PDB file of C-alpha atoms in Angstrom:
ATOM      1  CA  MET N   1      49.004 -18.802  75.053  1.00  0.00           C
ATOM      2  CA  PRO N   2      46.585 -17.037  72.701  1.00  0.00           C
ATOM      3  CA  LEU N   3      46.106 -20.158  70.606  1.00  0.00           C
ATOM      4  CA  SER N   4      44.630 -22.248  73.376  1.00  0.00           C
ATOM      5  CA  ARG N   5      41.078 -21.219  72.508  1.00  0.00           C
ATOM      6  CA  THR N   6      41.353 -22.150  68.846  1.00  0.00           C
ATOM      7  CA  PRO N   7      38.352 -24.207  67.775  1.00  0.00           C
ATOM      8  CA  ARG N   8      39.164 -27.896  67.476  1.00  0.00           C
ATOM      9  CA  CYS N   9      37.503 -30.149  64.972  1.00  0.00           C
ATOM     10  CA  THR N  10      37.781 -33.916  65.169  1.00  0.00           C
ATOM     11  CA  CYS N  11      38.402 -34.322  61.452  1.00  0.00           C
ATOM     12  CA  ILE N  12      41.653 -33.192  59.918  1.00  0.00           C
ATOM     13  CA  LYS N  13      41.108 -34.523  56.439  1.00  0.00           C
ATOM     14  CA  ILE N  14      37.848 -35.543  54.845  1.00  0.00           C
ATOM     15  CA  SER N  15      37.553 -38.539  52.562  1.00  0.00           C
ATOM     16  CA  ASP N  16      35.398 -38.414  49.463  1.00  0.00           C
ATOM     17  CA  GLN N  17      35.977 -42.096  48.761  1.00  0.00           C
ATOM     18  CA  PRO N  18      32.835 -44.206  48.555  1.00  0.00           C
ATOM     19  CA  VAL N  19      32.071 -46.233  51.676  1.00  0.00           C
ATOM     20  CA  ASN N  20      30.026 -49.408  51.569  1.00  0.00           C
ATOM     21  CA  PRO N  21      27.246 -49.137  54.178  1.00  0.00           C
ATOM     22  CA  ARG N  22      27.691 -52.859  54.956  1.00  0.00           C
ATOM     23  CA  SER N  23      31.273 -52.315  55.993  1.00  0.00           C
ATOM     24  CA  LEU N  24      30.314 -49.665  58.542  1.00  0.00           C
ATOM     25  CA  GLU N  25      30.428 -50.432  62.214  1.00  0.00           C
ATOM     26  CA  LYS N  26      28.916 -47.088  63.061  1.00  0.00           C
ATOM     27  CA  LEU N  27      28.412 -43.573  61.823  1.00  0.00           C
ATOM     28  CA  GLU N  28      28.796 -40.565  64.124  1.00  0.00           C
ATOM     29  CA  MET N  29      27.321 -37.162  63.345  1.00  0.00           C
ATOM     30  CA  ILE N  30      28.669 -34.241  65.316  1.00  0.00           C
ATOM     31  CA  PRO N  31      26.704 -31.008  64.843  1.00  0.00           C
ATOM     32  CA  ALA N  32      28.541 -27.743  64.335  1.00  0.00           C
ATOM     33  CA  SER N  33      29.420 -26.116  67.646  1.00  0.00           C
ATOM     34  CA  GLN N  34      31.656 -23.561  69.271  1.00  0.00           C
ATOM     35  CA  SER N  35      34.551 -25.989  69.189  1.00  0.00           C
ATOM     36  CA  CYS N  36      34.117 -26.802  65.495  1.00  0.00           C
ATOM     37  CA  PRO N  37      32.174 -24.637  63.042  1.00  0.00           C
ATOM     38  CA  ARG N  38      31.205 -27.475  60.701  1.00  0.00           C
ATOM     39  CA  VAL N  39      29.170 -30.657  60.911  1.00  0.00           C
ATOM     40  CA  GLU N  40      31.446 -33.673  61.140  1.00  0.00           C
ATOM     41  CA  ILE N  41      30.590 -37.183  60.036  1.00  0.00           C
ATOM     42  CA  ILE N  42      32.842 -39.963  61.226  1.00  0.00           C
ATOM     43  CA  ALA N  43      32.498 -43.495  59.918  1.00  0.00           C
ATOM     44  CA  THR N  44      34.028 -46.357  61.903  1.00  0.00           C
ATOM     45  CA  MET N  45      34.867 -49.348  59.721  1.00  0.00           C
ATOM     46  CA  LYS N  46      34.042 -52.896  60.808  1.00  0.00           C
ATOM     47  CA  LYS N  47      37.218 -54.492  59.518  1.00  0.00           C
ATOM     48  CA  ASN N  48      39.861 -52.659  61.483  1.00  0.00           C
ATOM     49  CA  GLY N  49      37.965 -50.063  63.503  1.00  0.00           C
ATOM     50  CA  GLU N  50      39.514 -47.400  61.294  1.00  0.00           C
ATOM     51  CA  LYS N  51      37.783 -44.011  61.536  1.00  0.00           C
ATOM     52  CA  ARG N  52      37.145 -42.036  58.394  1.00  0.00           C
ATOM     53  CA  CYS N  53      35.777 -38.532  58.150  1.00  0.00           C
ATOM     54  CA  LEU N  54      33.222 -38.175  55.407  1.00  0.00           C
ATOM     55  CA  ASN N  55      32.050 -35.118  53.576  1.00  0.00           C
ATOM     56  CA  PRO N  56      28.511 -34.318  54.772  1.00  0.00           C
ATOM     57  CA  GLU N  57      27.825 -32.777  51.356  1.00  0.00           C
ATOM     58  CA  SER N  58      28.642 -35.958  49.472  1.00  0.00           C
ATOM     59  CA  LYS N  59      26.327 -38.554  48.019  1.00  0.00           C
ATOM     60  CA  VAL N  60      28.101 -41.148  50.157  1.00  0.00           C
ATOM     61  CA  ILE N  61      26.261 -39.924  53.239  1.00  0.00           C
ATOM     62  CA  LYS N  62      22.896 -39.872  51.543  1.00  0.00           C
ATOM     63  CA  ASN N  63      23.445 -43.415  50.286  1.00  0.00           C
ATOM     64  CA  ILE N  64      24.472 -44.615  53.713  1.00  0.00           C
ATOM     65  CA  LEU N  65      21.453 -43.063  55.405  1.00  0.00           C
ATOM     66  CA  LYS N  66      19.209 -44.528  52.733  1.00  0.00           C
ATOM     67  CA  ALA N  67      20.788 -47.969  53.140  1.00  0.00           C
ATOM     68  CA  ILE N  68      20.446 -47.814  56.917  1.00  0.00           C
ATOM     69  CA  SER N  69      16.812 -46.825  56.726  1.00  0.00           C
ATOM     70  CA  LYS N  70      16.042 -49.498  54.133  1.00  0.00           C
ATOM     71  CA  GLU N  71      17.592 -52.136  56.327  1.00  0.00           C
ATOM     72  CA  ARG N  72      15.627 -50.715  59.213  1.00  0.00           C
ATOM     73  CA  SER N  73      12.248 -50.907  57.505  1.00  0.00           C
ATOM     74  CA  LYS N  74      12.992 -54.448  56.323  1.00  0.00           C
ATOM     75  CA  ARG N  75      13.794 -55.607  59.809  1.00  0.00           C
ATOM     76  CA  SER N  76      11.262 -53.763  61.932  1.00  0.00           C
ATOM     77  CA  PRO N  77       8.185 -52.870  59.915  1.00  0.00           C
ATOM     78  CA  ARG N  78       6.514 -51.113  62.822  1.00  0.00           C
ATOM     79  CA  THR N  79       4.086 -48.311  62.300  1.00  0.00           C
ATOM     80  CA  GLN N  80       5.456 -44.857  62.957  1.00  0.00           C
ATOM     81  CA  ARG N  81       4.758 -43.446  66.391  1.00  0.00           C
ATOM     82  CA  LYS N  82       3.925 -39.837  67.017  1.00  0.00           C
ATOM     83  CA  ALA N  83       6.681 -38.193  69.053  1.00  0.00           C
TER      84      ALA N  83
ATOM     85  CA  MET X   1      27.200 -71.039  79.210  1.00  0.00           C
ATOM     86  CA  PRO X   2      24.712 -71.328  76.349  1.00  0.00           C
ATOM     87  CA  LEU X   3      23.768 -67.647  76.622  1.00  0.00           C
ATOM     88  CA  SER X   4      27.195 -66.286  75.788  1.00  0.00           C
ATOM     89  CA  ARG X   5      26.421 -66.059  72.062  1.00  0.00           C
ATOM     90  CA  THR X   6      23.188 -64.147  72.519  1.00  0.00           C
ATOM     91  CA  PRO X   7      23.167 -61.095  70.265  1.00  0.00           C
ATOM     92  CA  ARG X   8      23.939 -57.930  72.188  1.00  0.00           C
ATOM     93  CA  CYS X   9      22.407 -54.599  71.375  1.00  0.00           C
ATOM     94  CA  THR X  10      23.731 -51.383  72.870  1.00  0.00           C
ATOM     95  CA  CYS X  11      20.288 -50.012  73.639  1.00  0.00           C
ATOM     96  CA  ILE X  12      18.169 -51.549  76.349  1.00  0.00           C
ATOM     97  CA  LYS X  13      15.353 -49.066  76.316  1.00  0.00           C
ATOM     98  CA  ILE X  14      14.470 -46.612  73.600  1.00  0.00           C
ATOM     99  CA  SER X  15      13.265 -43.108  74.328  1.00  0.00           C
ATOM    100  CA  ASP X  16      10.502 -41.520  72.287  1.00  0.00           C
ATOM    101  CA  GLN X  17      10.943 -38.187  74.050  1.00  0.00           C
ATOM    102  CA  PRO X  18      11.696 -35.263  71.775  1.00  0.00           C
ATOM    103  CA  VAL X  19      15.349 -34.223  71.663  1.00  0.00           C
ATOM    104  CA  ASN X  20      16.438 -30.713  70.793  1.00  0.00           C
ATOM    105  CA  PRO X  21      19.056 -30.927  68.028  1.00  0.00           C
ATOM    106  CA  ARG X  22      20.922 -28.018  69.656  1.00  0.00           C
ATOM    107  CA  SER X  23      21.407 -29.969  72.857  1.00  0.00           C
ATOM    108  CA  LEU X  24      23.073 -32.851  71.054  1.00  0.00           C
ATOM    109  CA  GLU X  25      26.776 -33.409  71.355  1.00  0.00           C
ATOM    110  CA  LYS X  26      26.672 -36.205  68.818  1.00  0.00           C
ATOM    111  CA  LEU X  27      24.452 -38.755  67.211  1.00  0.00           C
ATOM    112  CA  GLU X  28      25.635 -42.310  66.558  1.00  0.00           C
ATOM    113  CA  MET X  29      23.975 -44.622  64.084  1.00  0.00           C
ATOM    114  CA  ILE X  30      24.802 -48.302  64.367  1.00  0.00           C
ATOM    115  CA  PRO X  31      23.534 -50.406  61.457  1.00  0.00           C
ATOM    116  CA  ALA X  32      21.855 -53.744  62.129  1.00  0.00           C
ATOM    117  CA  SER X  33      24.409 -56.534  62.396  1.00  0.00           C
ATOM    118  CA  GLN X  34      24.941 -60.058  63.661  1.00  0.00           C
ATOM    119  CA  SER X  35      25.350 -58.758  67.190  1.00  0.00           C
ATOM    120  CA  CYS X  36      22.146 -56.708  67.094  1.00  0.00           C
ATOM    121  CA  PRO X  37      19.345 -57.235  64.577  1.00  0.00           C
ATOM    122  CA  ARG X  38      18.105 -53.644  64.619  1.00  0.00           C
ATOM    123  CA  VAL X  39      19.474 -50.221  63.725  1.00  0.00           C
ATOM    124  CA  GLU X  40      20.422 -48.314  66.857  1.00  0.00           C
ATOM    125  CA  ILE X  41      20.552 -44.549  67.211  1.00  0.00           C
ATOM    126  CA  ILE X  42      22.339 -43.170  70.223  1.00  0.00           C
ATOM    127  CA  ALA X  43      22.230 -39.481  71.080  1.00  0.00           C
ATOM    128  CA  THR X  44      24.869 -38.061  73.418  1.00  0.00           C
ATOM    129  CA  MET X  45      23.656 -34.957  75.228  1.00  0.00           C
ATOM    130  CA  LYS X  46      25.890 -31.887  75.596  1.00  0.00           C
ATOM    131  CA  LYS X  47      24.873 -31.024  79.128  1.00  0.00           C
ATOM    132  CA  ASN X  48      25.920 -34.141  80.998  1.00  0.00           C
ATOM    133  CA  GLY X  49      27.184 -36.523  78.322  1.00  0.00           C
ATOM    134  CA  GLU X  50      24.105 -38.653  78.943  1.00  0.00           C
ATOM    135  CA  LYS X  51      23.442 -41.214  76.203  1.00  0.00           C
ATOM    136  CA  ARG X  52      19.913 -41.757  75.017  1.00  0.00           C
ATOM    137  CA  CYS X  53      18.712 -44.362  72.594  1.00  0.00           C
ATOM    138  CA  LEU X  54      16.242 -42.986  70.084  1.00  0.00           C
ATOM    139  CA  ASN X  55      13.663 -44.765  68.006  1.00  0.00           C
ATOM    140  CA  PRO X  56      14.895 -44.748  64.387  1.00  0.00           C
ATOM    141  CA  GLU X  57      11.261 -44.803  63.251  1.00  0.00           C
ATOM    142  CA  SER X  58      10.393 -41.620  65.098  1.00  0.00           C
ATOM    143  CA  LYS X  59      10.051 -38.093  63.771  1.00  0.00           C
ATOM    144  CA  VAL X  60      12.711 -37.030  66.257  1.00  0.00           C
ATOM    145  CA  ILE X  61      15.420 -38.550  64.079  1.00  0.00           C
ATOM    146  CA  LYS X  62      14.118 -36.984  60.912  1.00  0.00           C
ATOM    147  CA  ASN X  63      13.982 -33.596  62.599  1.00  0.00           C
ATOM    148  CA  ILE X  64      17.509 -33.950  63.918  1.00  0.00           C
ATOM    149  CA  LEU X  65      18.906 -34.946  60.540  1.00  0.00           C
ATOM    150  CA  LYS X  66      17.043 -32.069  58.932  1.00  0.00           C
ATOM    151  CA  ALA X  67      18.356 -29.628  61.542  1.00  0.00           C
ATOM    152  CA  ILE X  68      21.913 -30.886  61.124  1.00  0.00           C
ATOM    153  CA  SER X  69      21.773 -30.569  57.368  1.00  0.00           C
ATOM    154  CA  LYS X  70      20.218 -27.106  57.525  1.00  0.00           C
ATOM    155  CA  GLU X  71      22.965 -25.942  59.826  1.00  0.00           C
ATOM    156  CA  ARG X  72      25.447 -27.538  57.459  1.00  0.00           C
ATOM    157  CA  SER X  73      24.204 -25.757  54.366  1.00  0.00           C
ATOM    158  CA  LYS X  74      24.099 -22.436  56.215  1.00  0.00           C
ATOM    159  CA  ARG X  75      27.701 -22.787  57.280  1.00  0.00           C
ATOM    160  CA  SER X  76      29.336 -24.340  54.259  1.00  0.00           C
ATOM    161  CA  PRO X  77      27.444 -23.482  51.090  1.00  0.00           C
ATOM    162  CA  ARG X  78      29.859 -25.459  48.923  1.00  0.00           C
ATOM    163  CA  THR X  79      28.721 -27.041  45.707  1.00  0.00           C
ATOM    164  CA  GLN X  80      28.141 -30.756  45.906  1.00  0.00           C
ATOM    165  CA  ARG X  81      31.043 -32.913  44.794  1.00  0.00           C
ATOM    166  CA  LYS X  82      30.618 -36.064  42.822  1.00  0.00           C
ATOM    167  CA  ALA X  83      31.764 -39.065  44.879  1.00  0.00           C
TER     168      ALA X  83
END
Protein backbone atom coordinates (compact mmCIF):
# COMPACT_ATOMS: atom_id res chain seq x y z
CA MET A 1 0.00 0.00 0.00
CA PRO A 2 2.07 2.97 -1.19
CA LEU A 3 -0.34 5.46 0.35
CA SER A 4 0.16 4.30 3.91
CA ARG A 5 2.98 6.77 4.52
CA THR A 6 1.01 9.80 3.35
CA PRO A 7 1.35 12.64 5.85
CA ARG A 8 -1.74 13.03 8.00
CA CYS A 9 -2.90 16.36 9.30
CA THR A 10 -5.52 16.65 12.01
CA CYS A 11 -7.39 19.45 10.27
CA ILE A 12 -9.33 18.78 7.11
CA LYS A 13 -10.94 22.16 6.73
CA ILE A 14 -9.91 25.40 8.35
CA SER A 15 -12.41 27.93 9.62
CA ASP A 16 -11.85 31.63 9.15
CA GLN A 17 -14.90 32.49 11.23
CA PRO A 18 -14.23 34.69 14.24
CA VAL A 19 -14.07 32.86 17.56
CA ASN A 20 -14.82 34.56 20.84
CA PRO A 21 -11.93 33.86 23.25
CA ARG A 22 -14.45 33.58 26.11
CA SER A 23 -16.20 30.70 24.42
CA LEU A 24 -12.98 28.69 24.15
CA GLU A 25 -12.41 25.71 26.37
CA LYS A 26 -8.90 25.30 25.07
CA LEU A 27 -6.62 26.03 22.17
CA GLU A 28 -4.16 23.44 20.85
CA MET A 29 -1.15 24.33 18.73
CA ILE A 30 0.50 21.51 16.85
CA PRO A 31 3.82 22.44 15.24
CA ALA A 32 4.58 21.35 11.70
CA SER A 33 6.11 17.88 11.62
CA GLN A 34 6.80 14.92 9.40
CA SER A 35 3.20 13.81 9.70
CA CYS A 36 1.79 17.22 8.78
CA PRO A 37 3.76 19.95 7.02
CA ARG A 38 1.80 22.87 8.48
CA VAL A 39 1.14 24.30 11.92
CA GLU A 40 -2.33 23.37 13.10
CA ILE A 41 -4.42 25.30 15.58
CA ILE A 42 -7.42 23.55 17.05
CA ALA A 43 -9.94 25.38 19.19
CA THR A 44 -12.25 23.37 21.45
CA MET A 45 -15.49 25.20 22.20
CA LYS A 46 -16.94 25.32 25.72
CA LYS A 47 -20.56 24.92 24.70
CA ASN A 48 -20.52 21.57 22.97
CA GLY A 49 -16.87 20.51 22.95
CA GLU A 50 -16.86 21.07 19.21
CA LYS A 51 -13.36 21.27 17.70
CA ARG A 52 -12.61 23.89 15.10
CA CYS A 53 -9.44 24.27 13.11
CA LEU A 54 -8.33 27.86 12.83
CA ASN A 55 -6.09 29.52 10.32
CA PRO A 56 -2.78 30.31 12.06
CA GLU A 57 -2.37 33.26 9.67
CA SER A 58 -5.63 34.88 10.71
CA LYS A 59 -6.24 37.75 13.08
CA VAL A 60 -8.48 35.44 15.10
CA ILE A 61 -5.45 33.70 16.56
CA LYS A 62 -3.67 36.91 17.40
CA ASN A 63 -6.79 38.22 19.13
CA ILE A 64 -7.20 35.02 21.10
CA LEU A 65 -3.58 35.01 22.25
CA LYS A 66 -3.87 38.66 23.19
CA ALA A 67 -7.10 38.02 25.12
CA ILE A 68 -5.57 35.07 26.94
CA SER A 69 -2.51 37.03 27.93
CA LYS A 70 -4.58 40.02 29.06
CA GLU A 71 -6.68 37.79 31.24
CA ARG A 72 -3.50 36.24 32.52
CA SER A 73 -1.87 39.51 33.55
CA LYS A 74 -5.09 40.65 35.21
CA ARG A 75 -5.31 37.52 37.29
CA SER A 76 -1.69 36.84 38.19
CA PRO A 77 0.35 40.03 38.13
CA ARG A 78 3.57 38.25 39.03
CA THR A 79 6.91 39.55 37.94
CA GLN A 80 8.47 37.71 35.04
CA ARG A 81 10.97 35.02 35.96
CA LYS A 82 14.12 34.38 34.03
CA ALA A 83 13.99 30.94 32.41
CA MET B 1 -18.51 16.72 50.98
CA PRO B 2 -17.91 20.48 51.09
CA LEU B 3 -14.75 20.17 49.00
CA SER B 4 -16.43 18.79 45.91
CA ARG B 5 -16.93 22.25 44.39
CA THR B 6 -13.33 23.31 44.81
CA PRO B 7 -12.00 24.70 41.53
CA ARG B 8 -9.82 22.19 39.73
CA CYS B 9 -6.83 23.15 37.68
CA THR B 10 -5.13 20.69 35.37
CA CYS B 11 -1.64 21.69 36.43
CA ILE B 12 -0.36 20.85 39.88
CA LYS B 13 3.19 22.00 39.44
CA ILE B 14 4.55 24.33 36.82
CA SER B 15 7.92 23.82 35.19
CA ASP B 16 10.21 26.74 34.45
CA GLN B 17 12.68 24.51 32.62
CA PRO B 18 13.38 25.52 29.04
CA VAL B 19 11.56 23.47 26.41
CA ASN B 20 12.87 23.03 22.90
CA PRO B 21 10.08 23.94 20.46
CA ARG B 22 11.25 21.12 18.17
CA SER B 23 10.64 18.52 20.85
CA LEU B 24 7.03 19.57 21.29
CA GLU B 25 4.24 17.41 20.00
CA LYS B 26 1.66 20.01 20.91
CA LEU B 27 0.97 22.95 23.13
CA GLU B 28 -2.40 23.42 24.84
CA MET B 29 -3.59 26.73 26.20
CA ILE B 30 -6.50 26.64 28.61
CA PRO B 31 -7.95 30.06 29.42
CA ALA B 32 -8.81 30.95 33.01
CA SER B 33 -12.31 29.80 33.91
CA GLN B 34 -14.61 29.03 36.81
CA SER B 35 -12.91 25.68 37.30
CA CYS B 36 -9.40 27.17 37.35
CA PRO B 37 -8.65 30.84 37.95
CA ARG B 38 -5.41 30.90 35.96
CA VAL B 39 -4.35 30.35 32.36
CA GLU B 40 -2.74 26.95 31.96
CA ILE B 41 -0.23 25.98 29.30
CA ILE B 42 0.43 22.31 28.81
CA ALA B 43 3.22 21.07 26.57
CA THR B 44 3.10 17.48 25.31
CA MET B 45 6.56 16.15 24.49
CA LYS B 46 7.19 14.15 21.31
CA LYS B 47 9.57 11.64 22.83
CA ASN B 48 7.38 10.03 25.46
CA GLY B 49 4.10 11.94 25.33
CA GLU B 50 4.98 13.43 28.71
CA LYS B 51 2.86 16.46 29.63
CA ARG B 52 4.52 19.44 31.22
CA CYS B 53 2.85 22.50 32.59
CA LEU B 54 4.64 25.69 31.64
CA ASN B 55 4.56 29.09 33.26
CA PRO B 56 2.59 31.41 30.94
CA GLU B 57 4.66 34.32 32.26
CA SER B 58 7.95 32.75 31.22
CA LYS B 59 10.10 33.47 28.19
CA VAL B 60 9.78 29.81 27.25
CA ILE B 61 6.25 30.38 26.00
CA LYS B 62 7.17 33.45 24.02
CA ASN B 63 10.04 31.59 22.40
CA ILE B 64 7.82 28.65 21.52
CA LEU B 65 5.15 30.84 19.98
CA LYS B 66 7.81 32.72 18.05
CA ALA B 67 9.36 29.46 16.83
CA ILE B 68 5.98 28.09 15.79
CA SER B 69 5.10 31.21 13.87
CA LYS B 70 8.50 31.37 12.19
CA GLU B 71 8.14 27.80 11.04
CA ARG B 72 4.65 28.67 9.87
CA SER B 73 5.69 31.61 7.74
CA LYS B 74 8.55 29.60 6.23
CA ARG B 75 6.21 26.83 5.19
CA SER B 76 3.11 28.69 4.11
CA PRO B 77 3.97 32.20 2.94
CA ARG B 78 0.33 33.00 2.17
CA THR B 79 -0.96 36.52 2.39
CA GLN B 80 -2.97 37.27 5.49
CA ARG B 81 -6.72 36.96 5.11
CA LYS B 82 -9.14 39.32 6.70
CA ALA B 83 -11.26 37.49 9.29
